[in-house]
Coordinates of C-alpha atoms in Angstrom, one line a residue:
Chain A
M922 CA 0.0 0.0 0.0
T923 CA 1.2 3.4 -0.9
G924 CA -0.5 6.3 0.8
R925 CA -0.8 9.9 -0.3
V926 CA 1.5 12.6 1.3
I927 CA -0.3 16.0 1.5
V928 CA 1.4 19.1 2.8
I929 CA -0.8 21.7 4.4
T930 CA 0.8 25.1 3.9
S931 CA 0.0 28.9 3.7
G932 CA 3.0 31.2 3.8
K933 CA 1.3 33.5 6.3
G934 CA 1.0 32.4 10.0
G935 CA -2.3 32.3 11.8
V936 CA -4.6 31.5 8.9
G937 CA -5.4 28.0 10.2
K938 CA -2.9 25.5 8.9
T939 CA -2.7 23.5 12.1
T940 CA -6.5 23.6 12.7
T941 CA -7.0 22.4 9.1
S942 CA -4.4 19.6 9.5
A943 CA -6.0 18.4 12.8
N944 CA -9.5 18.5 11.3
I945 CA -8.9 16.9 7.9
G946 CA -6.7 14.2 9.6
T947 CA -9.4 13.4 12.1
A948 CA -12.2 13.4 9.5
L949 CA -10.2 11.0 7.2
A950 CA -9.4 8.7 10.2
K951 CA -13.1 8.7 11.2
S952 CA -14.0 7.5 7.7
G953 CA -11.8 4.5 8.3
H954 CA -8.5 5.5 6.7
K955 CA -5.1 5.2 8.4
V956 CA -3.7 8.6 8.9
V957 CA -0.4 10.0 10.2
L958 CA -0.1 13.7 11.0
I959 CA 3.4 15.2 11.0
D960 CA 4.0 18.5 12.8
T961 CA 7.1 20.1 11.1
D962 CA 6.9 23.3 13.0
L963 CA 10.0 22.7 15.1
G964 CA 10.2 24.9 18.1
L965 CA 6.6 26.1 17.8
R966 CA 4.6 22.9 17.9
N967 CA 0.8 23.1 18.4
L968 CA -0.7 20.2 16.5
D969 CA -0.5 18.1 19.7
L970 CA -2.6 20.8 21.6
L971 CA -5.4 20.8 19.0
L972 CA -5.6 17.0 19.1
G973 CA -5.4 16.9 23.0
L974 CA -2.3 14.8 22.8
E975 CA 0.2 17.1 24.5
N976 CA 0.6 15.0 27.6
R977 CA 1.3 11.8 25.7
I978 CA 4.3 12.8 23.7
V979 CA 7.5 10.9 24.6
Y980 CA 9.6 11.1 21.4
T981 CA 9.6 13.7 18.6
I982 CA 10.6 13.8 15.0
V983 CA 14.1 15.0 16.0
D984 CA 14.5 11.9 18.2
V985 CA 13.7 9.7 15.2
I986 CA 16.2 11.5 13.0
E987 CA 18.9 11.5 15.6
E988 CA 18.1 7.8 16.2
R989 CA 17.2 7.9 19.8
C990 CA 14.1 5.9 19.1
K991 CA 12.4 4.0 16.3
L992 CA 9.9 5.7 14.1
K993 CA 7.0 3.6 15.4
Q994 CA 7.9 4.5 19.0
A995 CA 7.5 8.2 18.2
L996 CA 4.0 7.9 16.8
V997 CA 1.3 8.8 19.3
K998 CA -2.1 7.2 18.8
D999 CA -5.2 9.4 19.1
K1000 CA -7.4 8.7 22.2
K1001 CA -10.6 8.1 20.3
N1002 CA -9.4 6.9 17.0
P1003 CA -6.6 4.4 16.6
N1004 CA -6.5 5.1 12.9
L1005 CA -5.0 8.5 13.7
Q1006 CA -1.4 8.9 14.7
L1007 CA 0.7 12.0 15.4
L1008 CA 4.4 12.5 14.9
A1009 CA 5.1 15.5 17.0
A1010 CA 7.7 18.3 16.5
A1011 CA 10.5 19.0 18.9
Q1012 CA 9.8 22.0 21.0
T1013 CA 13.4 22.6 22.2
R1014 CA 15.0 22.7 18.7
D1015 CA 14.7 24.9 15.7
K1016 CA 14.2 24.2 11.9
T1017 CA 17.8 23.5 11.2
A1018 CA 17.7 20.3 13.3
V1019 CA 16.1 18.6 10.3
N1020 CA 16.8 18.7 6.6
A1021 CA 14.6 18.0 3.6
E1022 CA 16.1 14.6 2.8
Q1023 CA 15.5 13.3 6.3
L1024 CA 11.9 14.4 6.2
K1025 CA 11.3 12.9 2.8
E1026 CA 12.7 9.6 4.1
I1027 CA 10.2 9.7 7.0
C1028 CA 7.3 10.4 4.7
D1029 CA 8.4 7.6 2.3
I1030 CA 8.4 5.1 5.2
L1031 CA 5.1 6.3 6.7
K1032 CA 3.2 6.2 3.4
E1033 CA 4.0 2.5 3.0
E1034 CA 1.8 1.7 6.0
N1035 CA -0.8 4.5 5.9
D1036 CA -3.5 5.8 3.6
F1037 CA -2.6 9.4 4.3
V1038 CA 0.4 11.3 5.6
L1039 CA -0.6 14.9 6.3
V1040 CA 2.4 17.3 6.8
D1041 CA 1.6 20.5 8.9
C1042 CA 3.9 23.1 7.5
P1043 CA 5.3 26.0 9.5
A1044 CA 4.7 29.6 8.4
G1045 CA 7.3 31.2 6.1
I1046 CA 9.2 30.2 3.0
E1047 CA 12.5 29.2 4.5
Q1048 CA 14.0 25.9 5.7
G1049 CA 10.9 24.8 7.5
F1050 CA 8.8 25.1 4.4
Q1051 CA 11.4 23.4 2.2
N1052 CA 11.5 20.5 4.7
A1053 CA 7.7 20.1 4.9
V1054 CA 7.3 20.1 1.2
A1055 CA 10.1 17.6 0.5
G1056 CA 8.2 14.4 0.8
A1057 CA 4.8 15.6 -0.4
S1058 CA 3.1 14.9 -3.8
E1059 CA 0.1 17.1 -3.1
A1060 CA -0.5 20.4 -1.4
I1061 CA -3.4 22.2 0.2
V1062 CA -2.8 26.0 0.5
V1063 CA -4.8 27.5 3.3
T1064 CA -5.7 31.2 3.1
T1065 CA -8.3 33.7 4.4
P1066 CA -10.0 36.4 2.4
E1067 CA -7.5 39.0 3.5
M1068 CA -5.0 40.8 1.3
S1069 CA -1.9 39.8 3.3
A1070 CA -2.9 36.1 3.5
I1071 CA -3.7 36.0 -0.2
R1072 CA -0.5 37.6 -1.2
D1073 CA 1.5 35.1 0.8
A1074 CA -0.6 32.3 -0.6
D1075 CA 0.3 33.5 -4.1
R1076 CA 3.9 33.4 -3.3
I1077 CA 3.6 29.8 -1.9
I1078 CA 1.7 28.7 -4.9
G1079 CA 4.5 30.0 -7.1
L1080 CA 7.1 28.1 -5.1
L1081 CA 5.0 24.9 -5.1
N1082 CA 4.8 25.1 -8.9
T1083 CA 8.5 24.9 -9.1
K1084 CA 8.5 21.5 -7.3
E1085 CA 8.3 18.7 -9.8
E1086 CA 7.2 16.2 -7.2
I1087 CA 4.0 18.1 -6.3
T1088 CA 1.3 17.3 -8.8
S1089 CA -1.7 18.9 -7.2
V1090 CA -2.1 22.2 -5.5
K1091 CA -5.5 23.1 -4.1
L1092 CA -7.0 26.0 -2.2
L1093 CA -8.8 26.0 1.2
L1094 CA -10.4 29.2 2.0
N1095 CA -10.7 29.6 5.7
R1096 CA -12.5 32.0 8.1
V1097 CA -15.1 33.1 5.5
R1098 CA -17.7 35.5 6.9
P1099 CA -20.8 35.4 4.6
N1100 CA -22.3 38.5 6.2
L1101 CA -19.3 40.6 5.4
I1102 CA -19.1 39.3 1.9
K1103 CA -22.8 40.1 1.4
S1104 CA -22.2 43.7 2.4
N1105 CA -19.1 43.9 0.1
E1106 CA -16.7 44.4 3.0
M1107 CA -14.8 41.1 2.4
M1108 CA -13.5 39.5 -0.7
S1109 CA -15.8 36.8 -1.9
V1110 CA -14.9 33.2 -2.6
D1111 CA -15.0 33.9 -6.4
D1112 CA -12.7 37.0 -5.9
V1113 CA -10.1 34.9 -4.2
V1114 CA -10.3 32.0 -6.5
G1115 CA -10.1 34.4 -9.5
I1116 CA -6.9 35.9 -8.2
L1117 CA -5.1 32.8 -7.1
E1118 CA -6.4 30.6 -10.0
I1119 CA -6.1 27.2 -8.4
P1120 CA -9.0 24.7 -7.8
L1121 CA -10.9 25.0 -4.5
V1122 CA -11.0 22.1 -2.1
G1123 CA -12.9 23.7 0.7
I1124 CA -14.7 26.8 2.1
I1125 CA -14.6 27.0 5.9
P1126 CA -16.9 29.6 7.6
E1127 CA -15.6 31.6 10.6
D1128 CA -16.9 29.7 13.6
T1129 CA -16.5 30.6 17.3
G1130 CA -16.8 26.8 17.9
I1131 CA -13.1 26.6 16.8
I1132 CA -12.1 28.4 19.9
T1133 CA -13.9 26.1 22.3
S1134 CA -12.8 23.0 20.3
T1135 CA -9.2 24.2 20.7
N1136 CA -9.7 24.8 24.4
K1137 CA -10.9 21.2 24.8
G1138 CA -8.3 19.7 22.5
E1139 CA -10.9 18.2 20.3
P1140 CA -11.2 18.9 16.6
I1141 CA -14.4 20.5 15.5
V1142 CA -15.2 17.7 13.0
N1143 CA -16.2 15.7 16.0
D1144 CA -19.0 18.2 16.6
E1145 CA -21.9 17.0 14.4
N1146 CA -23.7 20.4 14.7
A1147 CA -20.9 22.8 14.0
L1148 CA -21.0 24.4 10.5
A1149 CA -17.2 24.5 10.3
G1150 CA -17.1 20.8 11.3
K1151 CA -19.4 20.0 8.5
A1152 CA -17.3 22.0 6.1
Y1153 CA -14.1 20.1 7.1
R1154 CA -15.9 16.8 6.8
N1155 CA -16.8 17.8 3.2
V1156 CA -13.1 18.7 2.5
A1157 CA -12.1 15.2 3.6
E1158 CA -14.7 13.7 1.3
R1159 CA -13.4 15.8 -1.6
I1160 CA -9.9 14.6 -0.9
L1161 CA -11.2 11.0 -1.1
G1162 CA -12.5 11.8 -4.6
E1163 CA -16.2 12.4 -3.9
E1164 CA -18.0 15.3 -5.5
V1165 CA -19.5 17.3 -2.6
P1166 CA -21.2 20.6 -3.3
F1167 CA -19.9 23.6 -1.3
L1168 CA -21.9 24.6 1.7
D1169 CA -24.4 27.4 1.0
L1170 CA -23.2 29.9 3.6
D1171 CA -25.8 32.5 2.6
E1172 CA -28.6 30.7 4.4
P1173 CA -30.9 33.3 6.0
R1174 CA -30.4 33.0 9.8
G1175 CA -31.5 36.3 11.4
L1176 CA -35.0 36.7 12.9
M1177 CA -36.2 38.9 10.1
A1178 CA -35.0 36.4 7.5
K1179 CA -36.9 33.6 9.3
I1180 CA -40.1 35.6 9.4
K1181 CA -39.7 36.5 5.7
S1182 CA -39.2 32.8 4.8
V1183 CA -42.2 31.8 6.8
I1184 CA -44.3 34.5 5.1
S1185 CA -43.2 33.4 1.7
K1186 CA -44.1 29.8 2.5
L1187 CA -47.6 31.0 3.6
K1188 CA -48.0 32.9 0.4
V1189 CA -47.3 29.8 -1.6
K1190 CA -50.0 27.9 0.4
V1191 CA -52.6 30.7 -0.1
Chain B
M296 CA -51.0 57.8 -4.9
S297 CA -48.5 57.6 -7.7
L298 CA -46.9 60.7 -6.4
F299 CA -46.3 59.0 -3.0
S300 CA -45.0 55.9 -4.5
D301 CA -42.6 57.9 -6.8
L302 CA -41.3 59.8 -3.7
Y303 CA -40.9 56.5 -1.8
N304 CA -39.0 54.9 -4.7
T305 CA -36.6 57.9 -5.1
L306 CA -35.9 57.9 -1.4
A307 CA -35.4 54.2 -1.2
K308 CA -33.0 54.4 -4.2
F309 CA -31.1 57.2 -2.6
F310 CA -30.5 55.4 0.7
H311 CA -29.8 52.1 -1.1
N312 CA -27.2 53.5 -3.4
Q313 CA -25.4 55.3 -0.7
E314 CA -25.2 52.2 1.4
E315 CA -23.9 50.1 -1.5
E316 CA -21.2 52.6 -2.5
Q317 CA -19.9 52.9 1.0
A318 CA -19.7 49.2 1.5
D319 CA -18.4 48.5 -2.0
A320 CA -15.4 50.7 -1.4
S321 CA -13.5 48.5 1.1
K322 CA -13.8 45.3 -0.9
S323 CA -13.0 46.6 -4.3
V324 CA -10.2 48.7 -2.9
A325 CA -8.7 45.5 -1.4
T326 CA -9.1 43.6 -4.6
N327 CA -7.6 46.2 -6.8
R328 CA -4.6 46.8 -4.5
L329 CA -4.0 43.1 -4.2
K330 CA -4.1 42.6 -8.0
L331 CA -1.5 45.3 -8.5
V332 CA 0.8 44.1 -5.8
L333 CA 0.5 40.5 -7.1
M334 CA 1.4 41.6 -10.6
Q335 CA 4.5 43.2 -9.2
D336 CA 5.3 40.1 -7.1
R337 CA 4.8 37.8 -10.0
T338 CA 6.7 39.8 -12.6
N339 CA 9.5 41.1 -10.3
L340 CA 8.7 44.6 -11.6
T341 CA 9.3 47.0 -8.8
P342 CA 7.4 50.4 -8.7
R343 CA 10.7 52.1 -9.6
I344 CA 11.1 50.1 -12.7
L345 CA 7.5 50.6 -13.6
E346 CA 7.9 54.4 -13.2
Q347 CA 11.0 54.3 -15.5
M348 CA 9.1 52.3 -18.1
R349 CA 6.3 54.8 -17.9
S350 CA 8.6 57.8 -18.4
E351 CA 10.4 56.1 -21.3
L352 CA 7.1 55.3 -23.0
I353 CA 6.0 58.9 -22.6
E354 CA 9.3 60.1 -24.2
L355 CA 8.9 57.7 -27.1
L356 CA 5.2 58.3 -27.8
S357 CA 5.4 62.1 -27.5
R358 CA 7.6 62.2 -30.6
Y359 CA 4.5 61.2 -32.5
V360 CA 1.5 62.5 -30.6
E361 CA 0.9 65.1 -28.0
L362 CA -0.1 63.3 -24.8
D363 CA -1.8 64.2 -21.6
K364 CA 1.2 62.9 -19.5
E365 CA -0.7 63.2 -16.2
L366 CA -3.5 60.9 -17.3
L367 CA -1.3 58.2 -18.9
D368 CA -2.1 54.9 -17.2
L369 CA 0.1 51.9 -17.1
N370 CA -1.3 48.6 -15.6
F371 CA -1.1 44.9 -15.7
E372 CA -4.0 42.6 -16.3
Q373 CA -4.2 38.9 -16.1
E374 CA -6.2 36.9 -18.5
G375 CA -5.7 33.2 -17.7
N376 CA -2.0 32.4 -17.6
Q377 CA -1.2 35.5 -19.7
V378 CA -0.2 38.8 -18.2
A379 CA -1.1 41.7 -20.4
L380 CA 0.4 45.2 -20.2
M381 CA -2.4 47.7 -20.4
L382 CA -1.5 51.2 -21.5
S383 CA -4.1 53.9 -21.7
I384 CA -3.0 57.1 -23.4
P385 CA -5.1 60.2 -23.6
V386 CA -4.0 61.8 -26.9
I387 CA -4.5 65.6 -27.1
R388 CA -3.7 65.8 -30.8
A389 CA -1.6 63.9 -33.4
K390 CA 1.6 65.7 -34.6
D391 CA 2.1 66.5 -38.3
E392 CA 4.9 65.0 -40.3
E393 CA 7.3 67.9 -39.9
E394 CA 7.0 67.8 -36.1
I395 CA 7.6 64.1 -36.1
D396 CA 10.6 64.4 -38.4
A397 CA 12.1 67.1 -36.2
A398 CA 11.5 65.1 -33.1
L399 CA 13.2 62.0 -34.7
K400 CA 16.2 64.0 -35.8
E401 CA 16.6 65.4 -32.3
R402 CA 16.5 61.9 -31.0
D403 CA 19.0 60.6 -33.5
E404 CA 21.4 63.4 -32.6
M405 CA 21.0 62.7 -28.9
L406 CA 21.7 59.0 -29.5
K407 CA 24.7 59.7 -31.6
L408 CA 26.2 62.0 -29.0
V409 CA 25.6 59.6 -26.2
E410 CA 26.9 56.7 -28.2
D411 CA 30.1 58.5 -29.2
A412 CA 30.6 59.5 -25.6
K413 CA 30.1 55.9 -24.6
S414 CA 32.2 54.2 -27.3
S415 CA 35.2 56.4 -26.4
K416 CA 34.9 55.3 -22.8
E417 CA 33.3 51.9 -23.4
C418 CA 35.0 49.8 -20.8
S419 CA 34.2 52.0 -17.9
E420 CA 30.5 52.5 -18.8
D421 CA 29.8 48.9 -19.8
E422 CA 31.1 47.4 -16.7
K423 CA 29.1 49.6 -14.5
V424 CA 25.7 48.9 -15.9
P425 CA 25.7 45.1 -15.7
D426 CA 27.1 45.3 -12.1
V427 CA 24.0 47.3 -11.0
L428 CA 21.7 44.9 -12.7
E429 CA 23.3 41.8 -11.1
D430 CA 23.1 43.3 -7.7
S431 CA 19.4 44.0 -8.0
E432 CA 18.7 40.5 -9.3
N433 CA 20.6 39.0 -6.4
S434 CA 18.6 40.9 -3.9
E435 CA 15.4 39.6 -5.4
T436 CA 16.4 36.0 -5.4
N437 CA 18.0 36.2 -2.0
E438 CA 16.0 33.5 -0.3
V439 CA 17.3 30.9 -2.7
S440 CA 21.0 31.5 -2.2
E441 CA 21.8 34.2 0.3
E442 CA 25.4 33.0 0.9
T443 CA 26.4 32.9 -2.8
S444 CA 25.0 36.3 -3.5
S445 CA 26.8 37.9 -0.6
D446 CA 30.0 36.2 -1.8
E447 CA 29.5 37.6 -5.3
K448 CA 29.0 41.1 -3.9
E449 CA 32.2 40.9 -2.0
E450 CA 34.0 39.8 -5.2
N451 CA 32.5 42.7 -7.1
A452 CA 33.6 45.1 -4.5
D453 CA 37.1 43.8 -4.6
S454 CA 37.4 44.1 -8.4
R455 CA 36.0 47.6 -8.2
T456 CA 38.6 48.9 -5.8
E457 CA 41.3 47.9 -8.2
E458 CA 39.8 49.6 -11.2
E459 CA 38.3 52.6 -9.3
K460 CA 41.2 55.0 -9.9
V461 CA 41.2 54.4 -13.7
E462 CA 37.4 54.7 -13.8
A463 CA 37.2 57.8 -11.8
D464 CA 39.2 59.8 -14.4
K465 CA 37.2 58.4 -17.3
T466 CA 33.8 59.1 -15.7
D467 CA 34.9 62.7 -15.1
A468 CA 35.6 63.1 -18.8
I469 CA 32.2 61.7 -19.7
A470 CA 30.4 64.0 -17.3
N471 CA 32.0 67.0 -19.0
E472 CA 30.9 65.8 -22.4
L473 CA 27.4 65.2 -21.3
Q474 CA 27.2 68.7 -19.8
D475 CA 28.1 70.0 -23.3
I476 CA 25.2 68.2 -25.0
P477 CA 22.4 70.6 -23.8
K478 CA 24.5 73.5 -25.0
I479 CA 24.8 72.1 -28.5
I480 CA 21.1 71.5 -28.6
K481 CA 20.4 75.0 -27.5
K482 CA 22.6 76.3 -30.3
K483 CA 20.6 74.4 -32.8
E484 CA 17.3 75.7 -31.5
K485 CA 18.6 79.2 -31.8
K486 CA 19.4 78.6 -35.4
E487 CA 16.0 77.2 -36.1
V488 CA 14.3 80.3 -34.7
S489 CA 16.6 82.7 -36.5
A490 CA 16.1 81.1 -39.9
P491 CA 12.5 79.8 -40.2
E492 CA 12.2 80.5 -44.0
E493 CA 15.3 78.5 -44.8
M494 CA 13.9 75.5 -42.9
T495 CA 10.6 75.4 -44.8
N496 CA 12.3 76.0 -48.2
S497 CA 15.2 73.6 -48.1
G498 CA 14.0 70.8 -45.8
S499 CA 16.8 69.4 -43.6
N500 CA 19.7 71.5 -44.8
P501 CA 20.2 73.5 -41.7
F502 CA 20.4 70.2 -39.8
K503 CA 23.1 68.9 -42.0
S504 CA 25.5 71.6 -41.1
D505 CA 24.6 71.0 -37.4
N506 CA 25.3 67.3 -37.7
A507 CA 28.7 68.0 -39.2
E508 CA 29.4 70.3 -36.4
I509 CA 28.4 67.8 -33.7
E510 CA 30.2 65.0 -35.4
S511 CA 33.4 66.9 -35.5
M512 CA 33.0 67.8 -31.9
A513 CA 32.3 64.2 -31.0
E514 CA 35.3 63.0 -32.9
S515 CA 37.6 65.5 -31.3
S516 CA 36.2 64.5 -27.9
S517 CA 36.8 60.8 -28.7
E518 CA 40.3 61.5 -29.5
N519 CA 40.8 62.9 -26.0

């Protein structure tokens, strides 16, 4: 079995790479696939926190590379789902502790025994980015509908296009606020896709539930009612090759909108 | 009744439009700013280079047409994978043939002077220009190979110090020559004004004598 290695990257920090990695990984594992998440953000690791695994990490990726442990020993199984495993970053080292070849080697070994290897990339375009991208054959670029995030995403897309090994680059638009788009105060999905010109794999609405899910260390895909959770589950299905329509984020939700929809229904009956 | 409904409609329109315009501003401003900055990022054209391109285009085009220089607009647009350079030029009026001929002559004379000045001191000028270009290229691709580019810079600096003394003398000579150019042009302009009849009657004759003058001057300067 040869799994797919997907790097999740963005250029700019704080747009939701780690949240996206945790949620897509969890969703893929829930649908029965074997998944390994690799945190390559050496010195600033956070993926363990979002998965609630911070207290169970014994060995890190640097321990594997410096041969203090075997690769299998360093993989931490998720509490709920044994299909999901985490290879954590070292918190006491920096990006120079690892090089691209070493990371590629780890990805190559892991993809033999898993369906998916998701690599959570650090912000920036330096060594950390080059490391994270080394073993991947697909990329998901995370951005938000803000100028600075889009500009950095454009730069990252340009760099990814120079890598021969990467055959697919897709866009995940995060933290979308439909009410702002409606009032023309935020770039719409079409605007962003029109500028970056790569295929879309997901649209995630801004959701305060993300904050509470991070607090608890439990990805929002586990919350059946959350809209962002549903959007991430859809992303996972699209990665698996299914055609899932994008969520209609313009659903009327205010009180007035509800009354209006009720009235319009009554009119139809009369 | 129709009066009231008209009044209502106009009022509603008024408020609606105002709201839309206000809200529209922030999004479209962001999109336009972003498009421009991405074009610069993707093409590696800095605002300085764009400005230079603009002024050179103005110089070139104004030989043939009279332009509104303030309103000339230079932009990039992307259509698919193709980047197009969009140039919008408000033309005040087209120049007639005589004006165009005169402008072209002026350009040829300028070019000749500059070339003569250059060819006499070729080595010093030619080395300087590529050096500047290389440095600017290095600074743009820094993230790929920071170490090599800084090494190269050091080498360049070394080679410069060796040649600097020789170059300094040469550049002084060029500077003097270039200062002379405007004087020559002024001379020519005076002649034009003083003998307008001659010009219309015998075409480019007055220029010929001028050319000979300038050539002889350029030759004498190249001998120096």
